[in-house]
mmCIF file of C-alpha atoms in Angstrom:
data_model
loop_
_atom_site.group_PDB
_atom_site.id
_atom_site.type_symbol
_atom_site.label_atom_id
_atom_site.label_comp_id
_atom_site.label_asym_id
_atom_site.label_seq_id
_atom_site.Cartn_x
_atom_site.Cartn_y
_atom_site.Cartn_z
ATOM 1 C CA UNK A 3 -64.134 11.336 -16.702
ATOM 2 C CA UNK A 4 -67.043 8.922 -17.831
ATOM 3 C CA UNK A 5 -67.890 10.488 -20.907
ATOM 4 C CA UNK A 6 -72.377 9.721 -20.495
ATOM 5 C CA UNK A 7 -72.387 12.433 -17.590
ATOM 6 C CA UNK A 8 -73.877 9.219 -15.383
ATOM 7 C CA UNK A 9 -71.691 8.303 -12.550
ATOM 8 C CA UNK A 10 -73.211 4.813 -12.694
ATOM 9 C CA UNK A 11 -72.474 3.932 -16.454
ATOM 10 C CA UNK A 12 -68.623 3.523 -15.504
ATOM 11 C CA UNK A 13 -67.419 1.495 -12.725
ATOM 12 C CA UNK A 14 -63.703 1.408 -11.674
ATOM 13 C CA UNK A 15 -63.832 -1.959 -9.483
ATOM 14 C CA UNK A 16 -61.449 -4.067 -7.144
ATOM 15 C CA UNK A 17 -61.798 -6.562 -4.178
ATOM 16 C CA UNK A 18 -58.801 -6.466 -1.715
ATOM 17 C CA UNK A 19 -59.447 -5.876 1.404
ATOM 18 C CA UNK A 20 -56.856 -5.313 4.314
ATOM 19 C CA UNK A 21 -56.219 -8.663 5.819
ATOM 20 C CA UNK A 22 -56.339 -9.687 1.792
ATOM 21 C CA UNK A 23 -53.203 -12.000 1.360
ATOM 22 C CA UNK A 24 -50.677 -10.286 -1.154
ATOM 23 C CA UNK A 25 -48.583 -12.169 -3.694
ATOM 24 C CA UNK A 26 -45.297 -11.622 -2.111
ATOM 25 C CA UNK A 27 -46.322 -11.919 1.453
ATOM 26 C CA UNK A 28 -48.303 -10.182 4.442
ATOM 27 C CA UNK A 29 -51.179 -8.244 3.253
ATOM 28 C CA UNK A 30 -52.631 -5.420 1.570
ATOM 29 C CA UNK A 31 -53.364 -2.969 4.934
ATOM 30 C CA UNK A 32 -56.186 -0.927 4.687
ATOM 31 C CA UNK A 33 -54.757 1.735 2.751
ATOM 32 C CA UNK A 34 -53.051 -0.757 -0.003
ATOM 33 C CA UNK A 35 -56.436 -2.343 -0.150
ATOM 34 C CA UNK A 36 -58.188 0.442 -2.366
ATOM 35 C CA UNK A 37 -59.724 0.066 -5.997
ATOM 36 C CA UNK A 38 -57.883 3.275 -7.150
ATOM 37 C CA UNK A 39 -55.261 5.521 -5.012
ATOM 38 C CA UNK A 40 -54.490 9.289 -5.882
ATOM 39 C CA UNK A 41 -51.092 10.603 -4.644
ATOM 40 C CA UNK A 42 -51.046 13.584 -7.131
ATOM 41 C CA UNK A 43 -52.032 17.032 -6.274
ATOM 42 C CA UNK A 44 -54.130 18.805 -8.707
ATOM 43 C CA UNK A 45 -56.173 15.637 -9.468
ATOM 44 C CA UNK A 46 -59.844 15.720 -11.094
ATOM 45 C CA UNK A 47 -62.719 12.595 -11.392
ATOM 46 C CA UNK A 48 -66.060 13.171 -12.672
ATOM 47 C CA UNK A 49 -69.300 11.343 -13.651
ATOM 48 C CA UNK A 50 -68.004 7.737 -12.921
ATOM 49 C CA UNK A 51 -67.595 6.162 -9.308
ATOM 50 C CA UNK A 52 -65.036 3.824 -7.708
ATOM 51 C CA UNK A 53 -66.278 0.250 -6.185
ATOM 52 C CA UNK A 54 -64.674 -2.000 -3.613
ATOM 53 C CA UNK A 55 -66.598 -5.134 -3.655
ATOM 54 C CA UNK A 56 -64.833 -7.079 -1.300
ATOM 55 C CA UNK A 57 -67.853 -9.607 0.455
ATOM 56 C CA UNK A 58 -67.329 -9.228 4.058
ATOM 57 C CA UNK A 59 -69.313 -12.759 4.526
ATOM 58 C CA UNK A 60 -65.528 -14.131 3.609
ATOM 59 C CA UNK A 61 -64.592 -15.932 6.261
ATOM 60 C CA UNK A 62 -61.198 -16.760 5.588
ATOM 61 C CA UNK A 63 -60.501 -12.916 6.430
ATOM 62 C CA UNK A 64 -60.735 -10.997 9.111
ATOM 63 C CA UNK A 65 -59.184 -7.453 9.000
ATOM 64 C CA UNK A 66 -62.227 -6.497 6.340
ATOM 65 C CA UNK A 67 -61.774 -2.603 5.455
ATOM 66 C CA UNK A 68 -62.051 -2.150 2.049
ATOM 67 C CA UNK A 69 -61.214 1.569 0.153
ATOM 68 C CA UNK A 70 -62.938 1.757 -2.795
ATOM 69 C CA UNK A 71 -60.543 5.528 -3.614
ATOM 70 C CA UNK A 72 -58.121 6.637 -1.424
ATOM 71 C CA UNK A 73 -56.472 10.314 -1.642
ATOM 72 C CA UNK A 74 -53.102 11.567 0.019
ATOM 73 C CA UNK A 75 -52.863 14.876 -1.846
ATOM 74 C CA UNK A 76 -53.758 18.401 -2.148
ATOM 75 C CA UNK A 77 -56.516 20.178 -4.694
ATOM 76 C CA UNK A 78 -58.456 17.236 -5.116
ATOM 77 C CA UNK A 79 -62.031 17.561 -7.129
ATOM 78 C CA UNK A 80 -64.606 14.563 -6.708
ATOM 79 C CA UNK A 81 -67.496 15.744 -8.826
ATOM 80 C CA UNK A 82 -70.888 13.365 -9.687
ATOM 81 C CA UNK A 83 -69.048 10.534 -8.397
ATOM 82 C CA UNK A 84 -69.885 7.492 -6.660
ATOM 83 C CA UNK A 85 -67.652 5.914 -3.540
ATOM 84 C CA UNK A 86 -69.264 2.151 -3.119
ATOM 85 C CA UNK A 87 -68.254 -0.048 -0.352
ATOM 86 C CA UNK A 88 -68.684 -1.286 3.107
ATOM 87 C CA UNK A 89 -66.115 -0.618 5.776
ATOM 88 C CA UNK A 90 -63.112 2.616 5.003
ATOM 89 C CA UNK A 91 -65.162 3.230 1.709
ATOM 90 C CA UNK A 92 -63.541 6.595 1.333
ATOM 91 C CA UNK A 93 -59.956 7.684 2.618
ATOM 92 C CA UNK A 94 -59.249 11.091 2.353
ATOM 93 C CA UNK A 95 -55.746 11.554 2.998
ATOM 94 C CA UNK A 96 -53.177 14.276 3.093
ATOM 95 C CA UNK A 97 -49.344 13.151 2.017
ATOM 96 C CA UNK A 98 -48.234 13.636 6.076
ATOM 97 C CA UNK A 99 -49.254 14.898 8.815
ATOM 98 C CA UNK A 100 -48.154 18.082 8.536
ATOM 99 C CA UNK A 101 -48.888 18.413 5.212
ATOM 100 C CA UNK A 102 -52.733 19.740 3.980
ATOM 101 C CA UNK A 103 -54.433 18.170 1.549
ATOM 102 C CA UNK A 104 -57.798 19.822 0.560
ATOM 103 C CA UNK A 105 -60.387 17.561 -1.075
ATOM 104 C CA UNK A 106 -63.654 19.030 -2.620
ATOM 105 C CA UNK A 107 -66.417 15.921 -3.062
ATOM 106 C CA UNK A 108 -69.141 17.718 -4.661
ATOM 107 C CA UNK A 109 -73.117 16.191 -6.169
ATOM 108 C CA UNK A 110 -71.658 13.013 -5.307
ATOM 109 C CA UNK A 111 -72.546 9.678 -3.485
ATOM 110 C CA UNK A 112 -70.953 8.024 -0.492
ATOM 111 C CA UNK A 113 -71.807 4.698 0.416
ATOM 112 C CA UNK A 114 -70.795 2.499 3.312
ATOM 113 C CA UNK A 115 -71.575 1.421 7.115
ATOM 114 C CA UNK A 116 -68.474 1.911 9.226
ATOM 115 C CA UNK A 117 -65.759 4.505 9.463
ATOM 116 C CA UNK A 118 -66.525 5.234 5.357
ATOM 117 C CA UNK A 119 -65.606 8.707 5.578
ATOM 118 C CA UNK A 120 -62.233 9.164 7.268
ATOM 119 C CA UNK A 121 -59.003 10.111 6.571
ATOM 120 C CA UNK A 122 -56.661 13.421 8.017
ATOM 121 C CA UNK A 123 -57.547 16.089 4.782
ATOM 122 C CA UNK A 124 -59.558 19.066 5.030
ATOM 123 C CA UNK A 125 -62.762 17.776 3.236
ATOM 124 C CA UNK A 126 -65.739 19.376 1.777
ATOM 125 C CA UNK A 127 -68.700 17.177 0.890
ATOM 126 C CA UNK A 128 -71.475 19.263 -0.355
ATOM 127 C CA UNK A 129 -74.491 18.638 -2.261
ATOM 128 C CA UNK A 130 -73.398 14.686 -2.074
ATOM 129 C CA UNK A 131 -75.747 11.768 -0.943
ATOM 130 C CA UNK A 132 -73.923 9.666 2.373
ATOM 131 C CA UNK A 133 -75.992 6.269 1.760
ATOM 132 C CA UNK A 134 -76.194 4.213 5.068
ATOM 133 C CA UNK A 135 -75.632 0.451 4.053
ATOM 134 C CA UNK A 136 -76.716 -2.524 6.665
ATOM 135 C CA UNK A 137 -73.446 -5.368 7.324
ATOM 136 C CA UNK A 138 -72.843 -8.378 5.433
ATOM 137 C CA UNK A 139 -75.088 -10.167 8.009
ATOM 138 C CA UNK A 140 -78.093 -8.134 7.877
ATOM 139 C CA UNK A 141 -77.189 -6.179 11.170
ATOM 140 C CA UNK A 142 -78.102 -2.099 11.426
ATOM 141 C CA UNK A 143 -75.014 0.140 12.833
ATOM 142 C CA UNK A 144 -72.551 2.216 11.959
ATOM 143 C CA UNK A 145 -70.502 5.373 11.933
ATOM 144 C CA UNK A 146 -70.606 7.782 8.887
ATOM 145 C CA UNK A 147 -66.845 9.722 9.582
ATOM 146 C CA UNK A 148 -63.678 9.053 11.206
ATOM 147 C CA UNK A 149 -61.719 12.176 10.933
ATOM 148 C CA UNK A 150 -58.003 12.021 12.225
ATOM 149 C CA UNK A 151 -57.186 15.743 11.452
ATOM 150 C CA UNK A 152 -53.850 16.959 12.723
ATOM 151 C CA UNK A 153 -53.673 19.950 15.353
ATOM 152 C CA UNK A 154 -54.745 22.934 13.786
ATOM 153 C CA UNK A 155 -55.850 21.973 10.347
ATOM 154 C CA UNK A 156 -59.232 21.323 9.071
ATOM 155 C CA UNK A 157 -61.259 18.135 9.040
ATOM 156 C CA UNK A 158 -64.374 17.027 7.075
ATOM 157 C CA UNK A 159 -67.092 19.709 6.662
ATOM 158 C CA UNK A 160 -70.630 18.036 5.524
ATOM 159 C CA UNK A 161 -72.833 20.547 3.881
ATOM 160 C CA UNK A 162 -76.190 20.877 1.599
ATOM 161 C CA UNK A 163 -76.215 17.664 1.665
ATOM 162 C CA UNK A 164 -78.014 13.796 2.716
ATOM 163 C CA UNK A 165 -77.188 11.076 5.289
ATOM 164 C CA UNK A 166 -80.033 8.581 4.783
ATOM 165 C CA UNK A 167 -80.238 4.637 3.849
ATOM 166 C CA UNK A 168 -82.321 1.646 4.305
ATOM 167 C CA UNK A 169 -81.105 0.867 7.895
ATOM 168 C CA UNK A 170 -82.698 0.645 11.357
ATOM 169 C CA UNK A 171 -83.584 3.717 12.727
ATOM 170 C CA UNK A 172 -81.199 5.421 15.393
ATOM 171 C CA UNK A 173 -78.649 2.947 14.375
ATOM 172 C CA UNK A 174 -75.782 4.979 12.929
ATOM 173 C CA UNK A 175 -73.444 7.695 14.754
ATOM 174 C CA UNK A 176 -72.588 10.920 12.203
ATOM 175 C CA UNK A 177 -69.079 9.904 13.370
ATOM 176 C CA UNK A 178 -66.203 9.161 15.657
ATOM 177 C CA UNK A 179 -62.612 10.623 16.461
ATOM 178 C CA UNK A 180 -59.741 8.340 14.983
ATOM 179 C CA UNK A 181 -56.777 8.454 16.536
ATOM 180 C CA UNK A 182 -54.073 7.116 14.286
ATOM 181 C CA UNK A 183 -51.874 4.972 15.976
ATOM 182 C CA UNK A 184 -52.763 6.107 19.231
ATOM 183 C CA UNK A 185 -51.072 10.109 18.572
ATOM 184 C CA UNK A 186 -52.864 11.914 21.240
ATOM 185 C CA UNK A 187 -51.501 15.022 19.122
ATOM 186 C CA UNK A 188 -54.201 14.721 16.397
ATOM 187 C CA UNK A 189 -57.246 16.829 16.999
ATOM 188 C CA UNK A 190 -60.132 15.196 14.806
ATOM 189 C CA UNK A 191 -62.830 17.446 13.251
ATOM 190 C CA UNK A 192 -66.308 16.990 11.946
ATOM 191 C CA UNK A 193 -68.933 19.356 11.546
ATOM 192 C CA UNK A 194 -72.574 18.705 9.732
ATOM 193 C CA UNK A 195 -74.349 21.384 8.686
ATOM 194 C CA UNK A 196 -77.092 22.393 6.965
ATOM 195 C CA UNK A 197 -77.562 18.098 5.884
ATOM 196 C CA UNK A 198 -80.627 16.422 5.657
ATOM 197 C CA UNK A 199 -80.779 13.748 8.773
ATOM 198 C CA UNK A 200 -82.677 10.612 8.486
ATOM 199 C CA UNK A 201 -84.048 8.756 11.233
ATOM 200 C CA UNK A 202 -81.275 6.551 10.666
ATOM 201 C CA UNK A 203 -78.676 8.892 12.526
ATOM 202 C CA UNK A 204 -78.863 8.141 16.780
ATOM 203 C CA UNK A 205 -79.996 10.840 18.751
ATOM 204 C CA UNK A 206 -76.478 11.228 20.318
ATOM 205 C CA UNK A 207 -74.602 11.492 17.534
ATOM 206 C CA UNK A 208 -70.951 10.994 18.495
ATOM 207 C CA UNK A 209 -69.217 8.525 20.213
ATOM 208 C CA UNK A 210 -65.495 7.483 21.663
ATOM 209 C CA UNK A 211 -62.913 5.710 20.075
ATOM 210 C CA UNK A 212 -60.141 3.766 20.927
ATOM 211 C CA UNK A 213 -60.297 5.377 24.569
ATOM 212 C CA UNK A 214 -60.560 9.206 22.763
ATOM 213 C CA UNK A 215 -62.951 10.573 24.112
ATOM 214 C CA UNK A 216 -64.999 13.064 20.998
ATOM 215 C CA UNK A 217 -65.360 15.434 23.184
ATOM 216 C CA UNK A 218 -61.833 16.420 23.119
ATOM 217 C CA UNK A 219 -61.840 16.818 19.771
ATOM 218 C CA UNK A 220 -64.031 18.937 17.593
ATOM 219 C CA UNK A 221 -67.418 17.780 16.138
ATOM 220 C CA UNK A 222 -70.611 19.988 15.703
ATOM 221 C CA UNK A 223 -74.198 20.532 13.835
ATOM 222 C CA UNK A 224 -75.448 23.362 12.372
ATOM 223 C CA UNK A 225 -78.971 24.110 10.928
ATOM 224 C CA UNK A 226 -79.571 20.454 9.862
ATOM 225 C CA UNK A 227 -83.042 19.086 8.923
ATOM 226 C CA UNK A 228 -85.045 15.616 9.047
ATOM 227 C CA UNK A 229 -85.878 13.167 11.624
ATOM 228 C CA UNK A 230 -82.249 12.778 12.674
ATOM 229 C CA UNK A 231 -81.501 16.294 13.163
ATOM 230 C CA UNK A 232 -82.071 17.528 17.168
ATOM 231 C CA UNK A 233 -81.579 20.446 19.428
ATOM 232 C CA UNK A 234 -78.446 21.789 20.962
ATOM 233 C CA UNK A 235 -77.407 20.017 24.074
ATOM 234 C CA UNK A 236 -74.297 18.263 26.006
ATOM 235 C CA UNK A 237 -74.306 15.323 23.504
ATOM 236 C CA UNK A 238 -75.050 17.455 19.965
ATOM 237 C CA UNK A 239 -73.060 20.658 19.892
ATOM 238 C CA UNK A 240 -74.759 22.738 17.604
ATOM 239 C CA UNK A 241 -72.565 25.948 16.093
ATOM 240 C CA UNK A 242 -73.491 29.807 16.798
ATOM 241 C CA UNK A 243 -74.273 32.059 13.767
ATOM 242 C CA UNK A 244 -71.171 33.861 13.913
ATOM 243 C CA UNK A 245 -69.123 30.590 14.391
ATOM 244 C CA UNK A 246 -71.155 29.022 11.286
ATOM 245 C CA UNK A 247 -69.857 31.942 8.802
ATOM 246 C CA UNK A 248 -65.859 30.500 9.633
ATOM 247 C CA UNK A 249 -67.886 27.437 8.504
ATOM 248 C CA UNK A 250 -67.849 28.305 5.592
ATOM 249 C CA UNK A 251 -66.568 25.928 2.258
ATOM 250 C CA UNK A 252 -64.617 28.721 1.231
ATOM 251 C CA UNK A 253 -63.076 28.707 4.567
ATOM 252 C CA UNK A 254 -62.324 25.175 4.189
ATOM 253 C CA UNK A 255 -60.664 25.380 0.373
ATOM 254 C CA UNK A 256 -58.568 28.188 2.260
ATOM 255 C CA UNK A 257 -57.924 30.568 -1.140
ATOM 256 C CA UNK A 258 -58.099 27.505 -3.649
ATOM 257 C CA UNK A 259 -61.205 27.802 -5.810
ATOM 258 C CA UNK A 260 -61.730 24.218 -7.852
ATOM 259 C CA UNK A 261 -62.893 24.745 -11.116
#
């Protein structure tokens, strides 16, 4: 806990990225590259945030995902904190794949420009700013989530909350389905809901990846706002009223109540 109440008065900050070289040979991966990693359930950070400055204009390095906080456990509370980096800012993790691991990211800020949400746990991001960041050479694009939820869990639900940045407009995708290691098993879930949309986020807001297609998979809108925000049609699923209310962050938090 940073004892001001102001997220921004206490930095926790590291540079590796994934192709980083490590001491003892090969390199850091993208998971092993982040500033701070939580593998304990029951885990609480408030009012400081977690930097990876890693400068993607390094050359020398290509593989340049950089975690600024990485989770891979279960009852997780992110509250007024800040998530700073480029590329795989934020991994929210579960220990396996068949094991859940609910994160609640609340009045916080998330800032990156590709993939910089993603992860397999069942994720609630509410009230929290998503800042959209332009590359290390001035270029506009991105995607805001890569979930890679296992079959029959729960992904990332964005809610009450802000996806906006200083980009181009119609530049960045709300998100993408990330199939781990190729496992055609995982079934990866996003839904945005009642979010404030910048012009920022493209008017088709999914795409593929890695040959999967999103529609396969599970992504939706519901009741957003803003210049980003559009109607219901082939390329923005938008949820019913009565699917909305199993939308729900208590639905997500499934009987666990953080305090």
């Amino acid at each position: 806990m940073g004892s001001t109440g102001n997220k921004s008065d206490v930095t926790i900050v590291y540079n590796n990225a994934s192709g980083t070289p490590k001491p003892g040979g090969g390199t850091y991966g993208t998971g092993g590259s982040a500033t701070v990693a939580v593998e304990a359930d029951d885990f609480q950070a408030r009012h400081l945030q977690f930097v990876n400055d890693f400068n993607e204009a390094n050359t020398s390095i290509t593989d340049k995902q950089a975690v600024a906080l990485r989770t891979a456990a279960d009852k997780i509370v992110l509250d007024n904190i800040g998530a700073v980096g480029d590329q795989d800012t934020l991994l929210l993790d579960s220990a396996s794949k068949t094991t859940v691991g609910r994160v609640y990211v609340n009045n916080s800020v998330v800032q990156g420009n590709v993939d910089f949400v993603f992860g397999r746990a069942s994720a609630v991001i509410n009230k929290s700013t998503i800042r959209l960041v332009k590359r290390y050479d001035g270029s506009s694009g991105g995607y805001v989530a890569a979930p890679s939820t296992a079959a029959g869990k729960k992904g990332f639900l964005f809610i009450d909350s802000t996806i906006s940045g200083d980009v181009t407009s119609r530049s960045f995708y709300l998100g993408r389905p990330w199939h781990a290691g190729g496992d055609a098993s995982l079934d990866p879930q996003t839904v945005v809901r009642n979010t404030n949309l910048s012009a920022a986020v493209k008017t088709t807001p999914w795409t593929d990846m890695s040959g999967f297609s999103w529609k396969d998979d599970r992504f939706a809108e519901y009741k957003n706002t803003g210049a980003g925000s559009g109607a219901a049609s082939g390329d923005r699923p938008q949820l019913t009223d009565a699917q909305a209310a199993d939308y729900e962050i208590a639905d997500w938090l499934s009987g666990w109540q953080p305090s």
